[in-house]
mmCIF file of C-alpha atoms in Angstrom:
data_model
loop_
_atom_site.group_PDB
_atom_site.id
_atom_site.type_symbol
_atom_site.label_atom_id
_atom_site.label_comp_id
_atom_site.label_asym_id
_atom_site.label_seq_id
_atom_site.Cartn_x
_atom_site.Cartn_y
_atom_site.Cartn_z
ATOM 1 C CA MET Y 171 15.705 21.361 2.271
ATOM 2 C CA VAL Y 172 14.789 21.193 -1.415
ATOM 3 C CA LEU Y 173 11.879 23.020 -3.047
ATOM 4 C CA ALA Y 174 11.240 22.202 -6.683
ATOM 5 C CA LEU Y 175 8.429 21.269 -9.011
ATOM 6 C CA LEU Y 176 8.528 17.602 -9.882
ATOM 7 C CA ILE Y 177 8.580 17.022 -13.629
ATOM 8 C CA SER Y 178 8.056 13.521 -14.946
ATOM 9 C CA ALA Y 179 10.299 11.384 -17.062
ATOM 10 C CA SER Y 180 9.046 10.490 -20.523
ATOM 11 C CA THR Y 181 6.030 8.279 -20.804
ATOM 12 C CA ALA Y 182 6.436 4.622 -21.741
ATOM 13 C CA CYS Y 183 6.057 5.445 -25.427
ATOM 14 C CA GLY Y 184 8.914 7.961 -25.166
ATOM 15 C CA GLN Y 185 6.872 10.937 -26.363
ATOM 16 C CA ALA Y 186 5.030 13.571 -24.329
ATOM 17 C CA LYS Y 187 6.223 14.547 -20.872
ATOM 18 C CA LEU Y 188 3.703 14.905 -18.081
ATOM 19 C CA SER Y 189 3.910 16.449 -14.646
ATOM 20 C CA LEU Y 190 2.589 16.064 -11.126
ATOM 21 C CA PRO Y 191 1.200 18.982 -9.101
ATOM 22 C CA LEU Y 192 3.712 18.304 -6.314
ATOM 23 C CA THR Y 193 6.757 19.976 -4.832
ATOM 24 C CA THR Y 194 9.645 18.249 -3.124
ATOM 25 C CA VAL Y 195 10.011 19.648 0.395
ATOM 26 C CA ALA Y 196 12.808 17.391 1.658
ATOM 27 C CA ASP Y 197 15.043 14.458 0.830
ATOM 28 C CA ALA Y 198 15.561 12.742 4.186
ATOM 29 C CA PRO Y 199 18.384 10.195 4.540
ATOM 30 C CA LEU Y 200 17.377 6.589 5.099
ATOM 31 C CA THR Y 201 19.517 3.887 6.676
ATOM 32 C CA GLY Y 202 20.920 0.720 5.181
ATOM 33 C CA ARG Y 203 22.002 -0.254 1.705
ATOM 34 C CA THR Y 204 20.748 0.811 -1.707
ATOM 35 C CA THR Y 205 18.352 -2.137 -1.927
ATOM 36 C CA ARG Y 206 14.657 -2.454 -2.666
ATOM 37 C CA TRP Y 207 11.968 -0.864 -0.494
ATOM 38 C CA ASP Y 208 8.378 -2.073 -0.451
ATOM 39 C CA TYR Y 209 5.151 -1.128 1.344
ATOM 40 C CA ALA Y 210 4.847 1.679 3.892
ATOM 41 C CA SER Y 211 2.293 2.426 6.614
ATOM 42 C CA LEU Y 212 1.743 5.543 8.722
ATOM 43 C CA GLU Y 213 1.035 5.402 12.461
ATOM 44 C CA PRO Y 214 -0.480 8.851 13.137
ATOM 45 C CA ILE Y 215 -0.373 8.877 16.942
ATOM 46 C CA ARG Y 216 3.430 8.936 17.178
ATOM 47 C CA HIS Y 217 3.888 10.268 13.654
ATOM 48 C CA HIS Y 218 5.852 7.181 12.725
ATOM 49 C CA LEU Y 219 6.099 5.947 9.166
ATOM 50 C CA PHE Y 220 6.949 2.243 8.972
ATOM 51 C CA LEU Y 221 8.883 1.317 5.828
ATOM 52 C CA ALA Y 222 9.576 -2.186 4.560
ATOM 53 C CA HIS Y 223 13.251 -2.279 3.565
ATOM 54 C CA LEU Y 224 12.883 -5.506 1.658
ATOM 55 C CA GLY Y 225 16.466 -5.797 0.457
ATOM 56 C CA ASP Y 226 17.883 -5.349 3.957
ATOM 57 C CA GLY Y 227 15.246 -7.418 5.790
ATOM 58 C CA VAL Y 228 14.377 -4.663 8.255
ATOM 59 C CA VAL Y 229 11.401 -2.449 9.080
ATOM 60 C CA THR Y 230 12.613 1.138 9.188
ATOM 61 C CA VAL Y 231 10.815 3.592 11.475
ATOM 62 C CA PHE Y 232 10.810 7.196 10.276
ATOM 63 C CA ASP Y 233 9.620 10.116 12.442
ATOM 64 C CA THR Y 234 7.647 12.398 10.112
ATOM 65 C CA ARG Y 235 7.853 15.398 12.472
ATOM 66 C CA ARG Y 236 11.616 15.265 13.027
ATOM 67 C CA GLN Y 237 12.172 13.945 9.504
ATOM 68 C CA ARG Y 238 14.661 11.298 10.501
ATOM 69 C CA VAL Y 239 14.952 7.563 11.040
ATOM 70 C CA VAL Y 240 14.462 6.627 14.694
ATOM 71 C CA ALA Y 241 14.854 2.845 14.513
ATOM 72 C CA ASP Y 242 15.511 -0.157 12.321
ATOM 73 C CA ILE Y 243 13.778 -3.387 13.333
ATOM 74 C CA PRO Y 244 15.827 -6.348 12.050
ATOM 75 C CA GLY Y 245 14.877 -9.969 11.598
ATOM 76 C CA VAL Y 246 12.063 -9.561 9.048
ATOM 77 C CA ASN Y 247 13.440 -11.553 6.131
ATOM 78 C CA GLN Y 248 12.480 -10.070 2.744
ATOM 79 C CA VAL Y 249 9.837 -7.849 4.317
ATOM 80 C CA HIS Y 250 7.137 -6.902 1.814
ATOM 81 C CA GLY Y 251 3.959 -5.709 3.499
ATOM 82 C CA VAL Y 252 3.760 -3.523 6.587
ATOM 83 C CA LEU Y 253 0.575 -2.428 8.351
ATOM 84 C CA ALA Y 254 0.306 -0.166 11.410
ATOM 85 C CA ILE Y 255 -2.847 -0.689 13.488
ATOM 86 C CA PRO Y 256 -3.110 2.180 16.026
ATOM 87 C CA ASP Y 257 -6.054 0.612 17.900
ATOM 88 C CA LEU Y 258 -3.827 -2.341 18.780
ATOM 89 C CA ASP Y 259 -0.653 -0.294 19.274
ATOM 90 C CA ARG Y 260 0.903 -2.811 16.944
ATOM 91 C CA VAL Y 261 2.517 -3.156 13.529
ATOM 92 C CA TYR Y 262 2.447 -6.249 11.336
ATOM 93 C CA ALA Y 263 5.025 -7.055 8.680
ATOM 94 C CA SER Y 264 5.000 -9.879 6.130
ATOM 95 C CA ALA Y 265 8.307 -11.718 5.728
ATOM 96 C CA THR Y 266 8.372 -13.579 2.434
ATOM 97 C CA GLY Y 267 11.815 -14.995 3.138
ATOM 98 C CA THR Y 268 10.436 -17.100 5.978
ATOM 99 C CA ASP Y 269 6.722 -17.254 5.015
ATOM 100 C CA GLU Y 270 5.499 -15.605 8.189
ATOM 101 C CA VAL Y 271 3.956 -12.448 9.580
ATOM 102 C CA VAL Y 272 5.889 -10.621 12.295
ATOM 103 C CA ALA Y 273 3.956 -8.748 15.014
ATOM 104 C CA ILE Y 274 5.754 -5.676 16.381
ATOM 105 C CA ASP Y 275 4.947 -3.585 19.463
ATOM 106 C CA ALA Y 276 4.488 -0.012 18.229
ATOM 107 C CA THR Y 277 5.742 1.450 21.530
ATOM 108 C CA SER Y 278 8.857 -0.589 22.220
ATOM 109 C CA LEU Y 279 9.450 -1.489 18.560
ATOM 110 C CA LYS Y 280 10.196 -5.039 19.708
ATOM 111 C CA ILE Y 281 9.004 -8.187 17.955
ATOM 112 C CA LEU Y 282 6.117 -9.807 19.834
ATOM 113 C CA ALA Y 283 5.330 -12.869 17.736
ATOM 114 C CA ARG Y 284 5.942 -14.715 14.499
ATOM 115 C CA VAL Y 285 2.978 -16.335 12.774
ATOM 116 C CA PRO Y 286 3.318 -18.848 9.905
ATOM 117 C CA THR Y 287 1.518 -18.050 6.644
ATOM 118 C CA GLY Y 288 1.283 -19.545 3.171
ATOM 119 C CA ASP Y 289 3.764 -19.163 0.327
ATOM 120 C CA TYR Y 290 5.007 -15.595 -0.232
ATOM 121 C CA PRO Y 291 2.933 -13.416 2.141
ATOM 122 C CA ASP Y 292 2.540 -9.883 0.856
ATOM 123 C CA GLY Y 293 -0.359 -7.476 1.516
ATOM 124 C CA MET Y 294 -2.398 -7.366 4.728
ATOM 125 C CA ALA Y 295 -5.785 -6.085 5.884
ATOM 126 C CA TYR Y 296 -7.321 -5.758 9.349
ATOM 127 C CA ALA Y 297 -10.991 -6.474 10.074
ATOM 128 C CA PRO Y 298 -11.518 -4.799 13.477
ATOM 129 C CA GLU Y 299 -14.915 -6.238 14.369
ATOM 130 C CA ALA Y 300 -13.629 -9.768 13.864
ATOM 131 C CA HIS Y 301 -10.205 -9.069 15.433
ATOM 132 C CA LYS Y 302 -8.585 -10.711 12.422
ATOM 133 C CA LEU Y 303 -5.701 -9.953 10.107
ATOM 134 C CA TYR Y 304 -5.894 -11.209 6.513
ATOM 135 C CA VAL Y 305 -2.629 -11.882 4.688
ATOM 136 C CA SER Y 306 -2.271 -12.316 0.911
ATOM 137 C CA ASN Y 307 -0.198 -15.398 0.097
ATOM 138 C CA GLU Y 308 0.712 -14.364 -3.423
ATOM 139 C CA HIS Y 309 2.231 -17.637 -4.593
ATOM 140 C CA GLY Y 310 0.182 -19.803 -2.259
ATOM 141 C CA GLY Y 311 -3.161 -18.786 -3.773
ATOM 142 C CA SER Y 312 -4.737 -18.076 -0.397
ATOM 143 C CA ASP Y 313 -5.299 -15.646 2.449
ATOM 144 C CA THR Y 314 -4.015 -16.562 5.898
ATOM 145 C CA VAL Y 315 -6.293 -15.509 8.779
ATOM 146 C CA ILE Y 316 -4.636 -14.425 12.046
ATOM 147 C CA ASP Y 317 -6.416 -13.737 15.331
ATOM 148 C CA VAL Y 318 -4.756 -10.529 16.556
ATOM 149 C CA ARG Y 319 -5.790 -11.205 20.155
ATOM 150 C CA SER Y 320 -3.583 -14.283 20.325
ATOM 151 C CA ASN Y 321 -1.351 -13.673 17.293
ATOM 152 C CA ARG Y 322 -2.149 -17.160 16.055
ATOM 153 C CA ARG Y 323 -3.156 -18.453 12.656
ATOM 154 C CA VAL Y 324 -6.807 -19.499 12.744
ATOM 155 C CA GLY Y 325 -7.544 -20.220 9.104
ATOM 156 C CA THR Y 326 -6.509 -20.385 5.468
ATOM 157 C CA ILE Y 327 -8.871 -19.290 2.693
ATOM 158 C CA ALA Y 328 -8.184 -20.824 -0.723
ATOM 159 C CA LEU Y 329 -8.693 -18.242 -3.480
ATOM 160 C CA GLY Y 330 -7.895 -20.355 -6.527
ATOM 161 C CA GLY Y 331 -5.143 -18.259 -8.055
ATOM 162 C CA GLU Y 332 -2.207 -15.959 -7.417
ATOM 163 C CA VAL Y 333 -3.232 -13.353 -4.847
ATOM 164 C CA GLY Y 334 -2.557 -9.626 -5.032
ATOM 165 C CA ASN Y 335 -3.348 -7.120 -2.327
ATOM 166 C CA THR Y 336 -6.062 -7.612 0.293
ATOM 167 C CA GLN Y 337 -8.131 -4.742 1.749
ATOM 168 C CA TYR Y 338 -10.841 -4.326 4.376
ATOM 169 C CA ASP Y 339 -14.045 -2.487 3.459
ATOM 170 C CA PRO Y 340 -15.642 -0.812 6.504
ATOM 171 C CA GLY Y 341 -18.773 -0.141 4.461
ATOM 172 C CA SER Y 342 -19.672 -3.810 4.112
ATOM 173 C CA GLY Y 343 -17.524 -5.228 6.898
ATOM 174 C CA HIS Y 344 -16.026 -7.599 4.340
ATOM 175 C CA VAL Y 345 -12.504 -8.237 3.091
ATOM 176 C CA PHE Y 346 -11.612 -8.079 -0.608
ATOM 177 C CA ALA Y 347 -8.641 -9.780 -2.248
ATOM 178 C CA ASN Y 348 -7.297 -9.512 -5.779
ATOM 179 C CA VAL Y 349 -7.006 -12.887 -7.505
ATOM 180 C CA GLN Y 350 -4.647 -11.626 -10.139
ATOM 181 C CA THR Y 351 -4.389 -14.721 -12.334
ATOM 182 C CA ARG Y 352 -8.183 -14.939 -12.635
ATOM 183 C CA ALA Y 353 -9.025 -11.239 -13.147
ATOM 184 C CA GLU Y 354 -11.272 -11.431 -10.103
ATOM 185 C CA LEU Y 355 -11.875 -9.677 -6.821
ATOM 186 C CA ALA Y 356 -12.792 -12.183 -4.116
ATOM 187 C CA GLU Y 357 -15.119 -11.045 -1.321
ATOM 188 C CA ILE Y 358 -14.626 -12.664 2.097
ATOM 189 C CA ASP Y 359 -16.998 -12.550 5.069
ATOM 190 C CA PRO Y 360 -14.893 -12.354 8.268
ATOM 191 C CA ALA Y 361 -17.735 -13.907 10.262
ATOM 192 C CA THR Y 362 -17.278 -17.209 8.432
ATOM 193 C CA ASP Y 363 -13.959 -16.748 6.585
ATOM 194 C CA LYS Y 364 -15.687 -17.922 3.431
ATOM 195 C CA VAL Y 365 -15.592 -16.426 -0.053
ATOM 196 C CA VAL Y 366 -19.105 -15.068 -0.535
ATOM 197 C CA ALA Y 367 -18.663 -13.556 -4.003
ATOM 198 C CA ARG Y 368 -16.256 -13.333 -6.906
ATOM 199 C CA ILE Y 369 -16.399 -10.138 -8.954
ATOM 200 C CA ARG Y 370 -15.195 -10.342 -12.541
ATOM 201 C CA LEU Y 371 -12.872 -7.533 -13.634
ATOM 202 C CA PRO Y 372 -13.081 -7.018 -17.408
ATOM 203 C CA GLY Y 373 -9.898 -5.422 -18.696
ATOM 204 C CA ALA Y 374 -7.768 -6.620 -15.782
ATOM 205 C CA ARG Y 375 -4.395 -8.234 -16.370
ATOM 206 C CA GLY Y 376 -2.458 -8.926 -13.201
ATOM 207 C CA ASN Y 377 -4.793 -7.053 -10.839
ATOM 208 C CA HIS Y 378 -2.494 -6.586 -7.848
ATOM 209 C CA GLY Y 379 -2.835 -3.211 -6.095
ATOM 210 C CA LEU Y 380 -6.080 -2.385 -4.299
ATOM 211 C CA TYR Y 381 -7.609 0.549 -2.426
ATOM 212 C CA ILE Y 382 -11.209 0.814 -1.229
ATOM 213 C CA ASP Y 383 -12.899 4.197 -0.871
ATOM 214 C CA ALA Y 384 -15.671 3.057 1.453
ATOM 215 C CA PRO Y 385 -17.701 6.326 1.597
ATOM 216 C CA ALA Y 386 -17.865 6.515 -2.203
ATOM 217 C CA ARG Y 387 -18.408 2.723 -2.554
ATOM 218 C CA LEU Y 388 -15.574 2.504 -5.056
ATOM 219 C CA ALA Y 389 -12.649 0.107 -5.319
ATOM 220 C CA PHE Y 390 -9.495 1.071 -7.201
ATOM 221 C CA ILE Y 391 -7.594 -1.816 -8.747
ATOM 222 C CA ALA Y 392 -4.097 -1.491 -10.190
ATOM 223 C CA CYS Y 393 -3.281 -4.003 -12.925
ATOM 224 C CA GLU Y 394 0.424 -4.736 -13.243
ATOM 225 C CA ASP Y 395 0.451 -6.449 -16.612
ATOM 226 C CA ASN Y 396 -1.359 -3.795 -18.658
ATOM 227 C CA ALA Y 397 -0.561 -0.589 -16.709
ATOM 228 C CA THR Y 398 -4.203 0.125 -15.948
ATOM 229 C CA LEU Y 399 -6.218 1.445 -13.021
ATOM 230 C CA LEU Y 400 -9.753 0.068 -12.891
ATOM 231 C CA VAL Y 401 -12.550 1.793 -10.975
ATOM 232 C CA LEU Y 402 -15.062 -0.717 -9.584
ATOM 233 C CA ASP Y 403 -18.502 0.344 -8.383
ATOM 234 C CA LEU Y 404 -19.051 -1.734 -5.256
ATOM 235 C CA ARG Y 405 -22.810 -1.214 -5.477
ATOM 236 C CA SER Y 406 -23.315 -2.562 -8.976
ATOM 237 C CA ARG Y 407 -20.183 -4.771 -8.874
ATOM 238 C CA ARG Y 408 -19.172 -3.416 -12.267
ATOM 239 C CA VAL Y 409 -16.050 -1.724 -13.606
ATOM 240 C CA VAL Y 410 -17.130 1.817 -14.471
ATOM 241 C CA ALA Y 411 -13.861 3.421 -15.619
ATOM 242 C CA SER Y 412 -10.252 2.700 -16.471
ATOM 243 C CA PHE Y 413 -7.132 4.853 -16.695
ATOM 244 C CA GLU Y 414 -3.544 4.486 -17.836
ATOM 245 C CA THR Y 415 -0.780 4.350 -15.230
ATOM 246 C CA GLY Y 416 2.966 3.855 -15.247
ATOM 247 C CA ASP Y 417 4.295 0.401 -16.092
ATOM 248 C CA GLY Y 418 3.752 -2.138 -13.317
ATOM 249 C CA PRO Y 419 1.401 -0.226 -10.979
ATOM 250 C CA ASP Y 420 1.849 -1.507 -7.445
ATOM 251 C CA VAL Y 421 1.131 0.622 -4.371
ATOM 252 C CA LEU Y 422 -1.930 2.859 -3.919
ATOM 253 C CA ALA Y 423 -2.402 5.595 -1.332
ATOM 254 C CA PHE Y 424 -5.299 7.992 -0.772
ATOM 255 C CA ASP Y 425 -5.424 11.477 0.735
ATOM 256 C CA PRO Y 426 -9.099 12.101 1.596
ATOM 257 C CA GLY Y 427 -8.735 15.880 2.080
ATOM 258 C CA PRO Y 428 -8.135 16.856 -1.539
ATOM 259 C CA GLY Y 429 -9.391 13.467 -2.709
ATOM 260 C CA TRP Y 430 -6.065 12.517 -4.286
ATOM 261 C CA LEU Y 431 -5.329 8.911 -5.186
ATOM 262 C CA TYR Y 432 -1.662 8.055 -5.793
ATOM 263 C CA VAL Y 433 -0.778 5.014 -7.914
ATOM 264 C CA ALA Y 434 2.951 4.231 -7.759
ATOM 265 C CA SER Y 435 4.495 1.915 -10.330
ATOM 266 C CA GLU Y 436 7.528 -0.319 -10.696
ATOM 267 C CA SER Y 437 8.696 1.982 -13.499
ATOM 268 C CA GLY Y 438 9.078 4.800 -10.962
ATOM 269 C CA GLU Y 439 6.222 6.746 -12.533
ATOM 270 C CA VAL Y 440 3.361 7.866 -10.302
ATOM 271 C CA ALA Y 441 -0.153 8.499 -11.593
ATOM 272 C CA LEU Y 442 -2.299 10.925 -9.617
ATOM 273 C CA PHE Y 443 -6.109 11.027 -9.699
ATOM 274 C CA GLU Y 444 -8.728 13.261 -8.125
ATOM 275 C CA VAL Y 445 -11.703 11.494 -6.547
ATOM 276 C CA LYS Y 446 -14.672 13.728 -5.790
ATOM 277 C CA GLY Y 447 -17.574 11.636 -4.566
ATOM 278 C CA ARG Y 448 -17.955 9.035 -7.301
ATOM 279 C CA HIS Y 449 -16.266 11.088 -10.022
ATOM 280 C CA VAL Y 450 -12.657 10.264 -10.887
ATOM 281 C CA ARG Y 451 -10.317 12.201 -13.157
ATOM 282 C CA ALA Y 452 -6.604 12.032 -13.939
ATOM 283 C CA LEU Y 453 -4.474 14.882 -12.588
ATOM 284 C CA GLY Y 454 -1.095 13.915 -13.994
ATOM 285 C CA ARG Y 455 1.737 11.422 -14.184
ATOM 286 C CA GLY Y 456 5.361 11.904 -13.309
ATOM 287 C CA ALA Y 457 8.480 10.417 -11.732
ATOM 288 C CA PRO Y 458 9.207 11.634 -8.194
ATOM 289 C CA GLY Y 459 12.502 9.768 -8.366
ATOM 290 C CA PRO Y 460 14.128 6.486 -9.424
ATOM 291 C CA ASN Y 461 12.383 3.344 -8.171
ATOM 292 C CA ALA Y 462 9.469 5.365 -6.745
ATOM 293 C CA HIS Y 463 7.121 2.365 -6.731
ATOM 294 C CA VAL Y 464 6.026 2.905 -3.100
ATOM 295 C CA VAL Y 465 4.004 5.782 -1.688
ATOM 296 C CA ALA Y 466 2.420 6.655 1.658
ATOM 297 C CA VAL Y 467 0.364 9.766 2.436
ATOM 298 C CA ASP Y 468 -0.204 11.662 5.682
ATOM 299 C CA PRO Y 469 -3.816 12.918 5.564
ATOM 300 C CA ALA Y 470 -3.126 15.502 8.285
ATOM 301 C CA THR Y 471 -0.322 17.290 6.412
ATOM 302 C CA HIS Y 472 -1.101 16.079 2.847
ATOM 303 C CA ARG Y 473 2.541 15.141 2.434
ATOM 304 C CA ALA Y 474 3.415 12.104 0.332
ATOM 305 C CA TYR Y 475 6.439 9.922 1.054
ATOM 306 C CA PHE Y 476 8.434 8.033 -1.575
ATOM 307 C CA PRO Y 477 11.330 5.799 -0.454
ATOM 308 C CA LEU Y 478 14.010 5.823 -3.156
ATOM 309 C CA LYS Y 479 16.544 3.035 -2.983
ATOM 310 C CA ASP Y 480 19.374 4.887 -4.731
ATOM 311 C CA TRP Y 481 19.655 8.655 -4.897
ATOM 312 C CA ASN Y 482 23.260 9.686 -5.531
ATOM 313 C CA GLY Y 483 24.431 6.391 -4.069
ATOM 314 C CA LYS Y 484 22.292 6.443 -0.920
ATOM 315 C CA PRO Y 485 18.689 5.594 0.014
ATOM 316 C CA VAL Y 486 16.490 8.611 0.723
ATOM 317 C CA LEU Y 487 12.877 9.334 1.592
ATOM 318 C CA ARG Y 488 11.551 11.944 -0.813
ATOM 319 C CA ILE Y 489 8.875 14.037 0.898
ATOM 320 C CA THR Y 490 6.454 15.957 -1.288
ATOM 321 C CA ALA Y 491 3.496 18.278 -0.812
ATOM 322 C CA PRO Y 492 0.808 19.660 -3.132
ATOM 323 C CA ALA Y 493 2.182 22.478 -5.242
ATOM 324 C CA VAL Y 494 0.799 25.943 -4.629
ATOM 325 C CA PRO Y 495 -0.986 27.140 -7.787
ATOM 326 C CA LYS Y 496 0.702 30.113 -9.439
#
């Protein structure tokens, strides 16, 4: 076990150093080679964290209670996105190497189906009332629609530009997708699979990452090309705030207990924000470790998980917790 305050690397301008209010509680060994990791998704019933080991083409299953890897699921070529859906007892993973989504049984950890998508599938969102999975085809400029009851593709929604992450909003029952080459957020109605609105995002360059705080009616949009987090008011459909992040912000994760929003970046720097109702403020920025561009949070324990592709020559999962104030 390791217990230490995480201090950041220098900021992009090479001047002031910032810190995160986190402690490292463990560095758990991961399997495979020192290659890139991508999205992660927590399945709270079995306490399994599903990790996309993109460089190895496997989905790694990590037990958060025992703090060890329990399985590697092979055959998911260049896996990018991964999404656990407890209500279905299923996990979906996007394989960009074969342009398909792979359905995995969460109990047996066996592959159930392979569903063709568009070019370069990445992020995914589940609309439960419609029983549909929406898949961002980043290079294909579309979202693929999959019926989860049959695991079959039932539609393709053209979005008119390169697509970033896609998220479901339980407040409206709609799906939102970043159209990152148009600085837009497209709104999709799952009842018709039509784009019903396009929201302009002033200040966005490469809007890729997306998280929706449905109770607060806020959307958080990470812009890769100008290292910016935009806060969108879903009621007024206007950007109401913006913040600096690390270079190349990618993955967002939210811990509703303390109201902490994590924004992990390609640079390895993580920006942390506090969201209280509709008020947002920056808490700090720092580097949990090299290549820490992926983060997942367990809302029950408030622990955050950062897969690091190369720590002293081996991949590890850095596990952090909120620091105790002195």
